[in-house]
PDB file of C-alpha atoms in Angstrom:
ATOM      1  CA  UNK R   1       0.421 -62.414-152.634  1.00 49.00           C
ATOM      2  CA  UNK R   2      -1.688 -59.310-152.438  1.00 44.00           C
ATOM      3  CA  UNK R   3      -0.545 -55.780-153.860  1.00 43.00           C
ATOM      4  CA  UNK R   4      -2.371 -52.502-153.438  1.00 37.00           C
ATOM      5  CA  UNK R   5      -1.446 -50.671-156.893  1.00 39.00           C
ATOM      6  CA  UNK R   6      -2.763 -47.216-157.233  1.00 34.00           C
ATOM      7  CA  UNK R   7      -4.155 -46.758-161.030  1.00 34.00           C
ATOM      8  CA  UNK R   8      -4.056 -43.676-162.985  1.00 33.00           C
ATOM      9  CA  UNK R   9      -6.340 -42.521-165.418  1.00 32.00           C
ATOM     10  CA  UNK R  10      -7.916 -39.394-167.146  1.00 32.00           C
ATOM     11  CA  UNK R  11      -8.859 -38.251-170.628  1.00 32.00           C
ATOM     12  CA  UNK R  12      -9.729 -34.475-170.915  1.00 30.00           C
ATOM     13  CA  UNK R  13     -10.150 -32.967-174.417  1.00 32.00           C
ATOM     14  CA  UNK R  14      -8.239 -29.302-175.636  1.00 32.00           C
ATOM     15  CA  UNK R  15     -11.140 -27.923-176.702  1.00 33.00           C
ATOM     16  CA  UNK R  16     -11.391 -24.318-178.658  1.00 35.00           C
ATOM     17  CA  UNK R  17     -14.262 -22.261-179.552  1.00 34.00           C
ATOM     18  CA  UNK R  18     -14.685 -19.337-182.262  1.00 41.00           C
ATOM     19  CA  UNK R  19     -17.128 -16.847-183.278  1.00 47.00           C
ATOM     20  CA  UNK R  20     -17.570 -14.747-186.012  1.00 49.00           C
ATOM     21  CA  UNK R  21     -15.674 -11.505-185.897  1.00 50.00           C
ATOM     22  CA  UNK R  22     -14.237 -12.435-182.683  1.00 51.00           C
ATOM     23  CA  UNK R  23     -10.733 -13.731-182.057  1.00 52.00           C
ATOM     24  CA  UNK R  24     -10.757 -17.562-181.246  1.00 49.00           C
ATOM     25  CA  UNK R  25     -10.029 -18.384-177.630  1.00 52.00           C
ATOM     26  CA  UNK R  26      -8.198 -21.739-176.599  1.00 53.00           C
ATOM     27  CA  UNK R  27      -8.609 -23.138-173.049  1.00 45.00           C
ATOM     28  CA  UNK R  28      -4.730 -23.747-171.654  1.00 54.00           C
ATOM     29  CA  UNK R  29      -3.565 -27.699-172.087  1.00 58.00           C
ATOM     30  CA  UNK R  30      -4.846 -30.382-169.463  1.00 72.00           C
ATOM     31  CA  UNK R  31      -1.251 -31.175-167.546  1.00 87.00           C
ATOM     32  CA  UNK R  32      -0.043 -34.625-166.757  1.00 88.00           C
ATOM     33  CA  UNK R  33      -1.110 -34.182-162.908  1.00 91.00           C
ATOM     34  CA  UNK R  34      -4.901 -32.809-164.238  1.00 91.00           C
ATOM     35  CA  UNK R  35      -4.835 -36.434-165.865  1.00 91.00           C
ATOM     36  CA  UNK R  36      -4.106 -38.487-162.630  1.00 91.00           C
ATOM     37  CA  UNK R  37      -6.763 -36.163-160.925  1.00 92.00           C
ATOM     38  CA  UNK R  38      -8.749 -37.453-163.451  1.00 91.00           C
ATOM     39  CA  UNK R  39      -7.466 -40.973-163.009  1.00 93.00           C
ATOM     40  CA  UNK R  40      -8.077 -41.302-159.217  1.00 93.00           C
ATOM     41  CA  UNK R  41     -11.591 -40.034-159.802  1.00 94.00           C
ATOM     42  CA  UNK R  42     -12.109 -42.729-162.566  1.00 95.00           C
ATOM     43  CA  UNK R  43     -11.051 -45.548-160.608  1.00 93.00           C
ATOM     44  CA  UNK R  44     -13.167 -44.631-157.517  1.00 93.00           C
ATOM     45  CA  UNK R  45     -16.270 -44.209-159.873  1.00 95.00           C
ATOM     46  CA  UNK R  46     -15.391 -47.639-161.224  1.00 93.00           C
ATOM     47  CA  UNK R  47     -15.018 -46.083-164.541  1.00 95.00           C
ATOM     48  CA  UNK R  48     -12.079 -48.369-165.680  1.00 94.00           C
ATOM     49  CA  UNK R  49     -11.990 -47.332-169.487  1.00 94.00           C
ATOM     50  CA  UNK R  50     -11.843 -43.771-168.716  1.00 94.00           C
ATOM     51  CA  UNK R  51      -9.049 -44.730-166.036  1.00 94.00           C
ATOM     52  CA  UNK R  52      -7.237 -46.421-168.623  1.00 96.00           C
ATOM     53  CA  UNK R  53      -7.307 -43.507-171.283  1.00 95.00           C
ATOM     54  CA  UNK R  54      -6.012 -41.108-168.560  1.00 94.00           C
ATOM     55  CA  UNK R  55      -3.178 -43.746-168.123  1.00 95.00           C
ATOM     56  CA  UNK R  56      -1.798 -43.546-171.550  1.00 94.00           C
ATOM     57  CA  UNK R  57      -1.982 -39.746-171.467  1.00 93.00           C
ATOM     58  CA  UNK R  58       0.247 -40.034-168.461  1.00 94.00           C
ATOM     59  CA  UNK R  59       2.605 -42.456-170.073  1.00 94.00           C
ATOM     60  CA  UNK R  60       2.903 -40.889-173.178  1.00 93.00           C
ATOM     61  CA  UNK R  61       3.899 -37.385-171.344  1.00 92.00           C
ATOM     62  CA  UNK R  62       6.060 -38.888-168.859  1.00 91.00           C
ATOM     63  CA  UNK R  63       7.487 -41.737-170.663  1.00 90.00           C
ATOM     64  CA  UNK R  64       8.061 -45.699-171.047  1.00 86.00           C
ATOM     65  CA  UNK R  65       9.676 -45.288-167.417  1.00 88.00           C
ATOM     66  CA  UNK R  66       6.500 -43.976-166.201  1.00 92.00           C
ATOM     67  CA  UNK R  67       5.381 -45.617-162.749  1.00 93.00           C
ATOM     68  CA  UNK R  68       1.833 -45.140-164.420  1.00 95.00           C
ATOM     69  CA  UNK R  69       3.040 -48.000-166.706  1.00 96.00           C
ATOM     70  CA  UNK R  70       2.811 -50.238-164.321  1.00 96.00           C
ATOM     71  CA  UNK R  71      -0.592 -49.532-162.913  1.00 96.00           C
ATOM     72  CA  UNK R  72      -1.699 -49.713-166.819  1.00 96.00           C
ATOM     73  CA  UNK R  73      -0.352 -53.153-166.465  1.00 97.00           C
ATOM     74  CA  UNK R  74      -1.862 -54.304-163.117  1.00 97.00           C
ATOM     75  CA  UNK R  75      -5.275 -52.383-164.429  1.00 97.00           C
ATOM     76  CA  UNK R  76      -5.532 -54.480-167.613  1.00 97.00           C
ATOM     77  CA  UNK R  77      -5.227 -57.735-165.314  1.00 97.00           C
ATOM     78  CA  UNK R  78      -8.313 -56.538-162.901  1.00 96.00           C
ATOM     79  CA  UNK R  79     -10.165 -55.944-166.103  1.00 95.00           C
ATOM     80  CA  UNK R  80      -9.450 -59.739-167.072  1.00 96.00           C
ATOM     81  CA  UNK R  81      -7.502 -58.036-170.345  1.00 97.00           C
ATOM     82  CA  UNK R  82      -4.802 -60.440-170.299  1.00 98.00           C
ATOM     83  CA  UNK R  83      -3.232 -60.459-173.652  1.00 98.00           C
ATOM     84  CA  UNK R  84      -2.850 -56.513-173.386  1.00 97.00           C
ATOM     85  CA  UNK R  85      -1.567 -57.349-169.290  1.00 98.00           C
ATOM     86  CA  UNK R  86       1.067 -59.368-171.049  1.00 98.00           C
ATOM     87  CA  UNK R  87       2.264 -56.990-173.558  1.00 98.00           C
ATOM     88  CA  UNK R  88       2.360 -53.876-171.094  1.00 97.00           C
ATOM     89  CA  UNK R  89       4.140 -56.099-168.150  1.00 97.00           C
ATOM     90  CA  UNK R  90       6.629 -57.740-170.575  1.00 97.00           C
ATOM     91  CA  UNK R  91       7.822 -54.241-171.706  1.00 96.00           C
ATOM     92  CA  UNK R  92       7.893 -53.287-168.069  1.00 97.00           C
ATOM     93  CA  UNK R  93      10.018 -56.743-167.409  1.00 96.00           C
ATOM     94  CA  UNK R  94      12.727 -56.397-170.091  1.00 96.00           C
ATOM     95  CA  UNK R  95      13.129 -52.482-169.953  1.00 94.00           C
ATOM     96  CA  UNK R  96      13.772 -52.947-165.874  1.00 94.00           C
ATOM     97  CA  UNK R  97      15.541 -55.966-166.149  1.00 93.00           C
ATOM     98  CA  UNK R  98      17.844 -55.125-163.443  1.00 94.00           C
ATOM     99  CA  UNK R  99      15.391 -53.741-161.182  1.00 93.00           C
ATOM    100  CA  UNK R 100      13.160 -56.654-161.730  1.00 94.00           C
ATOM    101  CA  UNK R 101      16.357 -58.847-160.478  1.00 92.00           C
ATOM    102  CA  UNK R 102      16.735 -57.018-157.321  1.00 93.00           C
ATOM    103  CA  UNK R 103      13.144 -57.818-156.467  1.00 94.00           C
ATOM    104  CA  UNK R 104      11.370 -54.554-157.794  1.00 94.00           C
ATOM    105  CA  UNK R 105       8.608 -54.642-160.046  1.00 96.00           C
ATOM    106  CA  UNK R 106       7.269 -57.710-158.209  1.00 96.00           C
ATOM    107  CA  UNK R 107       3.566 -56.796-158.829  1.00 97.00           C
ATOM    108  CA  UNK R 108       3.987 -56.551-162.663  1.00 97.00           C
ATOM    109  CA  UNK R 109       5.969 -59.835-162.773  1.00 97.00           C
ATOM    110  CA  UNK R 110       3.213 -61.468-160.582  1.00 97.00           C
ATOM    111  CA  UNK R 111       0.435 -60.035-163.188  1.00 98.00           C
ATOM    112  CA  UNK R 112       2.820 -60.767-165.988  1.00 98.00           C
ATOM    113  CA  UNK R 113       2.873 -64.486-164.873  1.00 98.00           C
ATOM    114  CA  UNK R 114      -0.163 -64.797-164.193  1.00 97.00           C
ATOM    115  CA  UNK R 115      -1.778 -63.106-167.688  1.00 98.00           C
ATOM    116  CA  UNK R 116       0.680 -65.695-169.483  1.00 98.00           C
ATOM    117  CA  UNK R 117      -1.421 -68.701-167.748  1.00 97.00           C
ATOM    118  CA  UNK R 118      -4.743 -67.477-168.713  1.00 96.00           C
ATOM    119  CA  UNK R 119      -3.734 -67.247-171.922  1.00 97.00           C
ATOM    120  CA  UNK R 120      -2.102 -70.698-172.248  1.00 96.00           C
ATOM    121  CA  UNK R 121       1.346 -70.005-172.721  1.00 98.00           C
ATOM    122  CA  UNK R 122       2.541 -72.278-170.603  1.00 97.00           C
ATOM    123  CA  UNK R 123       5.927 -72.383-171.023  1.00 97.00           C
ATOM    124  CA  UNK R 124       6.044 -68.329-170.944  1.00 98.00           C
ATOM    125  CA  UNK R 125       4.507 -68.203-167.506  1.00 98.00           C
ATOM    126  CA  UNK R 126       6.703 -71.221-166.009  1.00 98.00           C
ATOM    127  CA  UNK R 127       9.600 -68.732-166.826  1.00 97.00           C
ATOM    128  CA  UNK R 128       7.938 -65.910-164.850  1.00 98.00           C
ATOM    129  CA  UNK R 129       7.181 -67.639-162.256  1.00 98.00           C
ATOM    130  CA  UNK R 130      10.822 -68.857-161.716  1.00 97.00           C
ATOM    131  CA  UNK R 131      11.796 -65.393-161.712  1.00 96.00           C
ATOM    132  CA  UNK R 132       9.151 -64.406-159.275  1.00 97.00           C
ATOM    133  CA  UNK R 133       9.231 -67.199-156.567  1.00 97.00           C
ATOM    134  CA  UNK R 134      12.869 -66.988-155.240  1.00 96.00           C
ATOM    135  CA  UNK R 135      12.115 -63.209-155.009  1.00 95.00           C
ATOM    136  CA  UNK R 136       8.508 -63.770-152.993  1.00 95.00           C
ATOM    137  CA  UNK R 137       8.943 -67.109-151.560  1.00 95.00           C
ATOM    138  CA  UNK R 138       5.292 -67.389-151.427  1.00 96.00           C
ATOM    139  CA  UNK R 139       3.269 -70.383-151.472  1.00 96.00           C
ATOM    140  CA  UNK R 140       0.766 -69.287-154.240  1.00 96.00           C
ATOM    141  CA  UNK R 141       3.889 -69.057-156.831  1.00 97.00           C
ATOM    142  CA  UNK R 142       5.317 -72.044-155.642  1.00 97.00           C
ATOM    143  CA  UNK R 143       1.807 -73.863-156.184  1.00 97.00           C
ATOM    144  CA  UNK R 144       0.987 -72.266-159.567  1.00 97.00           C
ATOM    145  CA  UNK R 145       4.522 -73.079-160.767  1.00 98.00           C
ATOM    146  CA  UNK R 146       4.149 -76.510-159.797  1.00 98.00           C
ATOM    147  CA  UNK R 147       1.023 -76.788-161.326  1.00 97.00           C
ATOM    148  CA  UNK R 148       2.235 -75.381-164.694  1.00 98.00           C
ATOM    149  CA  UNK R 149       5.687 -77.790-164.368  1.00 97.00           C
ATOM    150  CA  UNK R 150       3.247 -80.156-164.379  1.00 96.00           C
ATOM    151  CA  UNK R 151       1.273 -79.357-167.091  1.00 95.00           C
ATOM    152  CA  UNK R 152       4.208 -79.073-169.293  1.00 95.00           C
ATOM    153  CA  UNK R 153       5.481 -82.333-168.158  1.00 95.00           C
ATOM    154  CA  UNK R 154       8.265 -81.280-166.265  1.00 96.00           C
ATOM    155  CA  UNK R 155       7.549 -83.983-163.637  1.00 95.00           C
ATOM    156  CA  UNK R 156      10.624 -83.864-161.238  1.00 95.00           C
ATOM    157  CA  UNK R 157      10.311 -79.994-161.315  1.00 97.00           C
ATOM    158  CA  UNK R 158       6.722 -80.159-160.673  1.00 97.00           C
ATOM    159  CA  UNK R 159       7.491 -82.586-157.623  1.00 96.00           C
ATOM    160  CA  UNK R 160      10.147 -79.993-156.308  1.00 97.00           C
ATOM    161  CA  UNK R 161       7.793 -77.259-156.864  1.00 97.00           C
ATOM    162  CA  UNK R 162       4.854 -78.925-154.812  1.00 97.00           C
ATOM    163  CA  UNK R 163       7.295 -79.593-152.039  1.00 96.00           C
ATOM    164  CA  UNK R 164       8.473 -76.463-151.937  1.00 96.00           C
ATOM    165  CA  UNK R 165       5.148 -74.795-151.918  1.00 96.00           C
ATOM    166  CA  UNK R 166       4.201 -77.012-148.784  1.00 93.00           C
ATOM    167  CA  UNK R 167       7.082 -75.538-146.345  1.00 93.00           C
ATOM    168  CA  UNK R 168       6.681 -71.633-147.834  1.00 92.00           C
ATOM    169  CA  UNK R 169       4.943 -69.016-145.575  1.00 84.00           C
ATOM    170  CA  UNK R 170       1.459 -67.967-146.996  1.00 86.00           C
ATOM    171  CA  UNK R 171       0.302 -64.271-147.072  1.00 83.00           C
ATOM    172  CA  UNK R 172      -2.597 -64.983-149.416  1.00 83.00           C
ATOM    173  CA  UNK R 173      -5.441 -64.952-147.133  1.00 82.00           C
ATOM    174  CA  UNK R 174      -8.368 -65.439-149.522  1.00 86.00           C
ATOM    175  CA  UNK R 175      -9.157 -68.862-150.634  1.00 92.00           C
ATOM    176  CA  UNK R 176      -8.315 -69.473-154.521  1.00 94.00           C
ATOM    177  CA  UNK R 177     -10.895 -70.691-157.138  1.00 93.00           C
ATOM    178  CA  UNK R 178     -10.575 -74.269-158.392  1.00 91.00           C
ATOM    179  CA  UNK R 179     -11.322 -75.907-161.545  1.00 87.00           C
ATOM    180  CA  UNK R 180     -13.543 -78.873-161.081  1.00 81.00           C
ATOM    181  CA  UNK R 181     -14.627 -79.121-165.180  1.00 80.00           C
ATOM    182  CA  UNK R 182     -17.665 -78.751-166.439  1.00 82.00           C
ATOM    183  CA  UNK R 183     -18.229 -74.953-165.605  1.00 84.00           C
ATOM    184  CA  UNK R 184     -17.890 -75.665-162.117  1.00 88.00           C
ATOM    185  CA  UNK R 185     -15.620 -73.852-159.511  1.00 92.00           C
ATOM    186  CA  UNK R 186     -15.178 -74.035-155.645  1.00 94.00           C
ATOM    187  CA  UNK R 187     -13.120 -71.715-153.145  1.00 95.00           C
ATOM    188  CA  UNK R 188     -10.466 -73.277-151.060  1.00 95.00           C
ATOM    189  CA  UNK R 189      -8.417 -72.681-148.817  1.00 96.00           C
ATOM    190  CA  UNK R 190      -4.610 -72.457-150.340  1.00 96.00           C
ATOM    191  CA  UNK R 191      -3.097 -74.712-148.039  1.00 95.00           C
ATOM    192  CA  UNK R 192      -5.752 -77.555-148.764  1.00 96.00           C
ATOM    193  CA  UNK R 193      -5.370 -76.940-152.610  1.00 96.00           C
ATOM    194  CA  UNK R 194      -1.090 -77.554-152.122  1.00 96.00           C
ATOM    195  CA  UNK R 195      -2.090 -80.696-150.326  1.00 97.00           C
ATOM    196  CA  UNK R 196      -4.281 -82.189-153.118  1.00 97.00           C
ATOM    197  CA  UNK R 197      -1.966 -80.777-156.074  1.00 97.00           C
ATOM    198  CA  UNK R 198       1.009 -83.222-154.234  1.00 97.00           C
ATOM    199  CA  UNK R 199      -1.396 -85.843-154.063  1.00 97.00           C
ATOM    200  CA  UNK R 200      -2.353 -85.824-157.773  1.00 96.00           C
ATOM    201  CA  UNK R 201       1.566 -85.256-158.634  1.00 96.00           C
ATOM    202  CA  UNK R 202       2.476 -87.844-156.417  1.00 96.00           C
ATOM    203  CA  UNK R 203      -0.516 -90.348-157.832  1.00 95.00           C
ATOM    204  CA  UNK R 204       1.043 -89.649-161.491  1.00 94.00           C
ATOM    205  CA  UNK R 205       4.604 -89.751-161.214  1.00 94.00           C
ATOM    206  CA  UNK R 206       5.056 -92.547-158.684  1.00 94.00           C
ATOM    207  CA  UNK R 207       2.495 -95.040-159.095  1.00 92.00           C
ATOM    208  CA  UNK R 208       3.753 -96.982-156.867  1.00 93.00           C
ATOM    209  CA  UNK R 209       3.663 -94.786-154.147  1.00 94.00           C
ATOM    210  CA  UNK R 210      -0.166 -94.640-153.549  1.00 95.00           C
ATOM    211  CA  UNK R 211      -0.181 -94.433-150.023  1.00 96.00           C
ATOM    212  CA  UNK R 212       1.342 -91.239-149.963  1.00 96.00           C
ATOM    213  CA  UNK R 213      -0.883 -89.661-152.770  1.00 96.00           C
ATOM    214  CA  UNK R 214      -3.613 -91.183-150.320  1.00 97.00           C
ATOM    215  CA  UNK R 215      -2.208 -89.328-147.425  1.00 97.00           C
ATOM    216  CA  UNK R 216      -1.818 -86.106-149.303  1.00 97.00           C
ATOM    217  CA  UNK R 217      -5.609 -85.998-150.254  1.00 97.00           C
ATOM    218  CA  UNK R 218      -6.159 -86.926-146.456  1.00 97.00           C
ATOM    219  CA  UNK R 219      -4.408 -83.882-145.558  1.00 97.00           C
ATOM    220  CA  UNK R 220      -6.567 -82.018-147.602  1.00 97.00           C
ATOM    221  CA  UNK R 221      -9.532 -82.907-146.704  1.00 97.00           C
ATOM    222  CA  UNK R 222      -8.347 -82.026-142.895  1.00 97.00           C
ATOM    223  CA  UNK R 223      -7.812 -78.727-143.734  1.00 96.00           C
ATOM    224  CA  UNK R 224     -10.971 -78.357-145.741  1.00 96.00           C
ATOM    225  CA  UNK R 225     -13.443 -81.269-145.450  1.00 96.00           C
ATOM    226  CA  UNK R 226     -15.767 -79.757-148.236  1.00 96.00           C
ATOM    227  CA  UNK R 227     -12.964 -79.781-150.976  1.00 96.00           C
ATOM    228  CA  UNK R 228     -14.406 -81.839-153.804  1.00 95.00           C
ATOM    229  CA  UNK R 229     -12.153 -82.619-156.194  1.00 95.00           C
ATOM    230  CA  UNK R 230      -9.821 -83.541-153.140  1.00 96.00           C
ATOM    231  CA  UNK R 231     -12.614 -86.080-152.200  1.00 96.00           C
ATOM    232  CA  UNK R 232     -12.814 -87.383-155.581  1.00 95.00           C
ATOM    233  CA  UNK R 233      -9.028 -87.798-155.873  1.00 95.00           C
ATOM    234  CA  UNK R 234      -9.242 -89.662-152.862  1.00 96.00           C
ATOM    235  CA  UNK R 235     -11.568 -92.317-153.980  1.00 95.00           C
ATOM    236  CA  UNK R 236      -9.686 -92.691-156.783  1.00 95.00           C
ATOM    237  CA  UNK R 237      -6.638 -93.691-155.530  1.00 95.00           C
ATOM    238  CA  UNK R 238      -7.865 -96.021-153.017  1.00 94.00           C
ATOM    239  CA  UNK R 239      -9.827 -98.051-155.699  1.00 92.00           C
ATOM    240  CA  UNK R 240      -6.560 -97.686-157.677  1.00 90.00           C
ATOM    241  CA  UNK R 241      -4.923 -99.117-154.624  1.00 83.00           C
ATOM    242  CA  UNK R 242      -7.242-101.943-154.208  1.00 83.00           C
ATOM    243  CA  UNK R 243      -8.957-102.517-157.504  1.00 80.00           C
ATOM    244  CA  UNK R 244     -12.279-104.638-157.183  1.00 69.00           C
ATOM    245  CA  UNK R 245     -11.368-108.401-158.690  1.00 65.00           C
ATOM    246  CA  UNK R 246     -12.592-108.601-162.242  1.00 55.00           C
ATOM    247  CA  UNK R 247     -15.632-110.765-163.204  1.00 60.00           C
ATOM    248  CA  UNK R 248     -15.293-113.272-165.928  1.00 57.00           C
ATOM    249  CA  UNK R 249     -18.051-113.233-168.566  1.00 58.00           C
ATOM    250  CA  UNK R 250     -18.788-116.904-167.245  1.00 63.00           C
ATOM    251  CA  UNK R 251     -19.441-115.554-163.724  1.00 59.00           C
ATOM    252  CA  UNK R 252     -21.482-112.972-164.687  1.00 58.00           C
ATOM    253  CA  UNK R 253     -23.728-115.552-166.500  1.00 61.00           C
ATOM    254  CA  UNK R 254     -23.725-117.740-163.386  1.00 62.00           C
ATOM    255  CA  UNK R 255     -26.930-118.045-161.493  1.00 59.00           C
ATOM    256  CA  UNK R 256     -26.774-117.771-158.020  1.00 54.00           C
ATOM    257  CA  UNK R 257     -27.344-120.183-155.686  1.00 55.00           C
ATOM    258  CA  UNK R 258     -29.836-119.409-152.929  1.00 49.00           C
ATOM    259  CA  UNK R 259     -28.831-118.989-149.507  1.00 47.00           C
ATOM    260  CA  UNK R 260     -29.868-121.711-147.464  1.00 45.00           C
TER     261      UNK R 260
END
């Protein structure tokens, strides 16, 4: 799911000056609208820290119900500040529970779930994705939920979630990043990632149904032939199904007779 979110920022200082023997002149207080203008300017120029400070001023003036608090959570997420994003997004979701239940604040609920996942808070991330998925019916959200449920050893639920992901719509047009270990990653089409995850879950949860796992890995490679992780998983599943016969120590040391 892609959300375009306005982010709000600005930080202007109220200054005063005085001269000996003269009356002190004070500039007028900065208005919320000015902070919003500075916020937009800061975003345009890539000054995210300035933008963030401006958001704090705006929310302080407008209160915790300010729509710009949503922008604060999303800006923190875009900055990779997941701990701060989780704090702000959690407050918004709790303070607007009725709105969230009716399908509002979805961008905030999404960055909350993703931040919790990035922070390794698997249980909390599962709970957030479980709230999010019925409201969006997005393939990406079902995929991430299945992944997290599997990591948390909720295998039956992960099977159901990955099956649901396979049958859901997908509005995510850009590829997702798959971590392959050893500081390597690959950009992968979401549909291929779903089939690879389904194959992996099937291989682990139903070891007697390796043919299905092999079929899922093969489907992932049909979608994206250069999908390295799916290729490795397919090779592993095939070897697991057809293991090479064990060679005894005696056979290893036995001399090979020359062919006639």
